[in-house]
Amino acid sequence: MTQWGAEFLRRQFLPTAATNSNFPEKIYISRQNASYRRVVNESEVVDFLLTLGFVCVWMEVMTFAEQVAMFAGAKVIVAPHGAGLTNTVFCESGTKVIEMFARQSVSINYWLIAELVGIDYYYLLGDGLDKYYFQRGEDKPPCNHPLYEDIYVNISRLGDI
């Protein structure tokens, strides 16, 4: 993503998004229906975020225009690393984004977009999954790439951010 590219996308799609403001200002993007990079303790994460006024959303059921409008009006976005965060290019300056990663995989893609459009970017590294699966009496599923690893979110550290 370049500055020119970000500005182009904003010019092309934000004018129509401004007419639709029926979206929450605090959103959590779920990857519950994805085949990888899910938040394994998502119910805990959602329960915690609901107490702070967040609404859980699923990008795969929204049109592109709805996604643009939602991100344009969002004040705070919490999400595991995933393609849905590409829409941060449509956020207003000052929007806060918290991106969650598995312990061993960090990507700078959405930090770069945040820098280009002036949003406040934070990240959270998940805890290791071995203890989570051990406590459940389950084997940790194999993962063929670190960026596809599921994420265990430490609720206390999320609250600190």
Coordinates of C-alpha atoms in Angstrom, one line a residue:
M1 CA 0.0 0.0 0.0
T2 CA 1.3 3.4 -0.9
Q3 CA 0.0 6.9 0.2
W4 CA -1.3 7.4 -3.4
G5 CA -3.1 4.0 -3.3
A6 CA -4.7 4.8 0.1
E7 CA -5.9 8.2 -1.1
F8 CA -7.2 6.8 -4.3
L9 CA -9.3 4.1 -2.5
R10 CA -10.6 6.7 -0.1
R11 CA -11.6 9.1 -2.9
Q12 CA -13.4 6.3 -4.8
F13 CA -15.4 4.7 -2.0
L14 CA -15.8 7.0 1.0
P15 CA -18.2 9.5 -0.6
T16 CA -20.9 6.8 -0.9
A17 CA -20.2 5.3 2.6
A18 CA -21.0 8.6 4.2
T19 CA -24.7 8.1 3.5
N20 CA -24.9 4.9 5.6
S21 CA -24.1 5.4 9.3
N22 CA -26.2 2.6 10.9
F23 CA -23.1 0.8 12.1
P24 CA -21.6 0.5 15.6
E25 CA -18.6 2.7 16.6
K26 CA -16.9 -0.1 18.5
I27 CA -16.5 -3.4 16.5
Y28 CA -14.9 -6.7 17.0
I29 CA -14.3 -8.6 13.8
S30 CA -14.9 -12.4 14.2
R31 CA -13.0 -15.0 12.3
Q32 CA -15.2 -17.7 13.9
N33 CA -16.2 -19.1 10.5
A34 CA -12.7 -19.1 9.1
S35 CA -10.7 -22.3 8.7
Y36 CA -7.6 -20.8 10.3
R37 CA -6.4 -18.0 12.5
R38 CA -9.4 -18.2 14.7
V39 CA -9.5 -16.8 18.3
V40 CA -9.8 -20.0 20.3
N41 CA -11.3 -18.3 23.3
E42 CA -13.5 -16.0 21.3
S43 CA -16.5 -16.3 23.5
E44 CA -14.4 -14.9 26.4
V45 CA -13.1 -12.1 24.2
V46 CA -16.6 -11.2 22.9
D47 CA -18.1 -11.3 26.5
F48 CA -15.4 -8.9 27.7
L49 CA -15.8 -6.5 24.7
L50 CA -19.6 -6.5 25.0
T51 CA -19.1 -5.0 28.5
L52 CA -17.2 -2.1 26.8
G53 CA -20.0 -1.5 24.2
F54 CA -18.5 -3.4 21.3
V55 CA -20.5 -5.3 18.7
C56 CA -19.3 -8.5 17.1
V57 CA -19.4 -8.5 13.3
W58 CA -18.7 -11.1 10.5
M59 CA -17.2 -9.5 7.4
E60 CA -18.1 -12.4 5.2
V61 CA -21.8 -11.6 5.5
M62 CA -21.4 -7.9 4.6
T63 CA -21.2 -6.3 1.2
F64 CA -18.1 -4.3 0.3
A65 CA -20.1 -1.1 0.5
E66 CA -21.3 -2.0 4.0
Q67 CA -17.7 -2.8 5.1
V68 CA -16.5 0.6 3.8
A69 CA -19.3 2.4 5.7
M70 CA -18.7 0.5 8.9
F71 CA -15.0 1.2 8.9
A72 CA -15.6 4.8 8.0
G73 CA -17.7 5.3 11.1
A74 CA -15.8 3.1 13.5
K75 CA -14.0 4.6 16.5
V76 CA -12.4 1.4 17.8
I77 CA -11.8 -1.9 16.0
V78 CA -10.5 -5.1 17.6
A79 CA -9.7 -8.0 15.3
P80 CA -7.4 -11.0 14.8
H81 CA -5.1 -10.5 11.9
G82 CA -7.0 -11.1 8.7
A83 CA -8.1 -9.6 5.4
G84 CA -11.0 -7.7 7.0
L85 CA -8.5 -5.2 8.3
T86 CA -7.7 -4.1 4.8
N87 CA -10.7 -1.9 5.3
T88 CA -8.8 0.2 7.8
V89 CA -7.8 2.3 4.8
F90 CA -11.3 3.8 5.1
C91 CA -11.1 4.7 8.8
E92 CA -11.0 8.3 9.9
S93 CA -7.9 9.7 11.4
G94 CA -7.7 8.9 15.2
T95 CA -9.6 5.6 14.9
K96 CA -8.1 3.0 17.2
V97 CA -7.3 -0.4 15.9
I98 CA -6.1 -3.4 18.0
E99 CA -4.8 -6.2 15.9
M100 CA -4.3 -9.6 17.5
F101 CA -1.7 -12.1 16.4
A102 CA -0.6 -15.6 17.3
R103 CA 2.5 -15.7 19.5
Q104 CA 4.9 -16.4 16.6
S105 CA 3.5 -14.5 13.7
V106 CA 3.4 -10.8 13.2
S107 CA 2.7 -8.9 10.0
I108 CA 3.1 -5.2 9.4
N109 CA 0.5 -4.9 6.6
Y110 CA -2.2 -3.1 8.7
W111 CA 0.3 -1.1 10.7
L112 CA 1.4 0.4 7.4
I113 CA -2.1 1.3 6.4
A114 CA -2.6 2.8 9.9
E115 CA 0.5 5.0 9.3
L116 CA -0.8 6.1 5.9
V117 CA -4.3 7.1 7.0
G118 CA -3.5 8.4 10.5
I119 CA -5.1 5.8 12.8
D120 CA -3.9 4.7 16.2
Y121 CA -2.6 1.2 15.8
Y122 CA -2.0 -1.3 18.7
Y123 CA -1.2 -5.0 18.6
L124 CA -1.5 -7.9 21.0
L125 CA 0.4 -11.1 20.8
G126 CA -1.6 -14.1 21.9
D127 CA -0.5 -16.5 24.5
G128 CA 0.9 -19.9 23.6
L129 CA -1.7 -22.5 22.5
D130 CA 0.0 -25.6 24.1
K131 CA -1.4 -24.8 27.6
Y132 CA -4.8 -24.0 26.2
Y133 CA -5.1 -27.4 24.5
F134 CA -3.5 -29.3 27.3
Q135 CA -6.1 -27.9 29.8
R136 CA -8.9 -29.0 27.4
G137 CA -7.3 -32.5 27.1
E138 CA -6.9 -32.0 23.4
D139 CA -3.9 -32.2 21.0
K140 CA -2.9 -28.9 19.5
P141 CA -3.9 -29.1 15.8
P142 CA -1.1 -29.0 13.3
C143 CA -0.4 -25.8 11.5
N144 CA 1.5 -25.6 8.2
H145 CA 2.4 -21.9 8.5
P146 CA 2.9 -19.6 11.5
L147 CA 0.6 -16.9 10.0
Y148 CA -2.3 -19.5 10.0
E149 CA -1.9 -20.4 13.7
D150 CA -5.0 -19.9 15.9
I151 CA -4.9 -17.2 18.6
Y152 CA -5.4 -17.4 22.3
V153 CA -6.1 -13.9 23.7
N154 CA -5.1 -12.9 27.2
I155 CA -8.2 -10.9 28.3
S156 CA -6.3 -9.0 30.9
R157 CA -3.7 -7.8 28.4
L158 CA -6.5 -6.9 26.0
G159 CA -8.1 -4.8 28.7
D160 CA -4.8 -3.1 29.3
I161 CA -4.6 -2.0 25.7

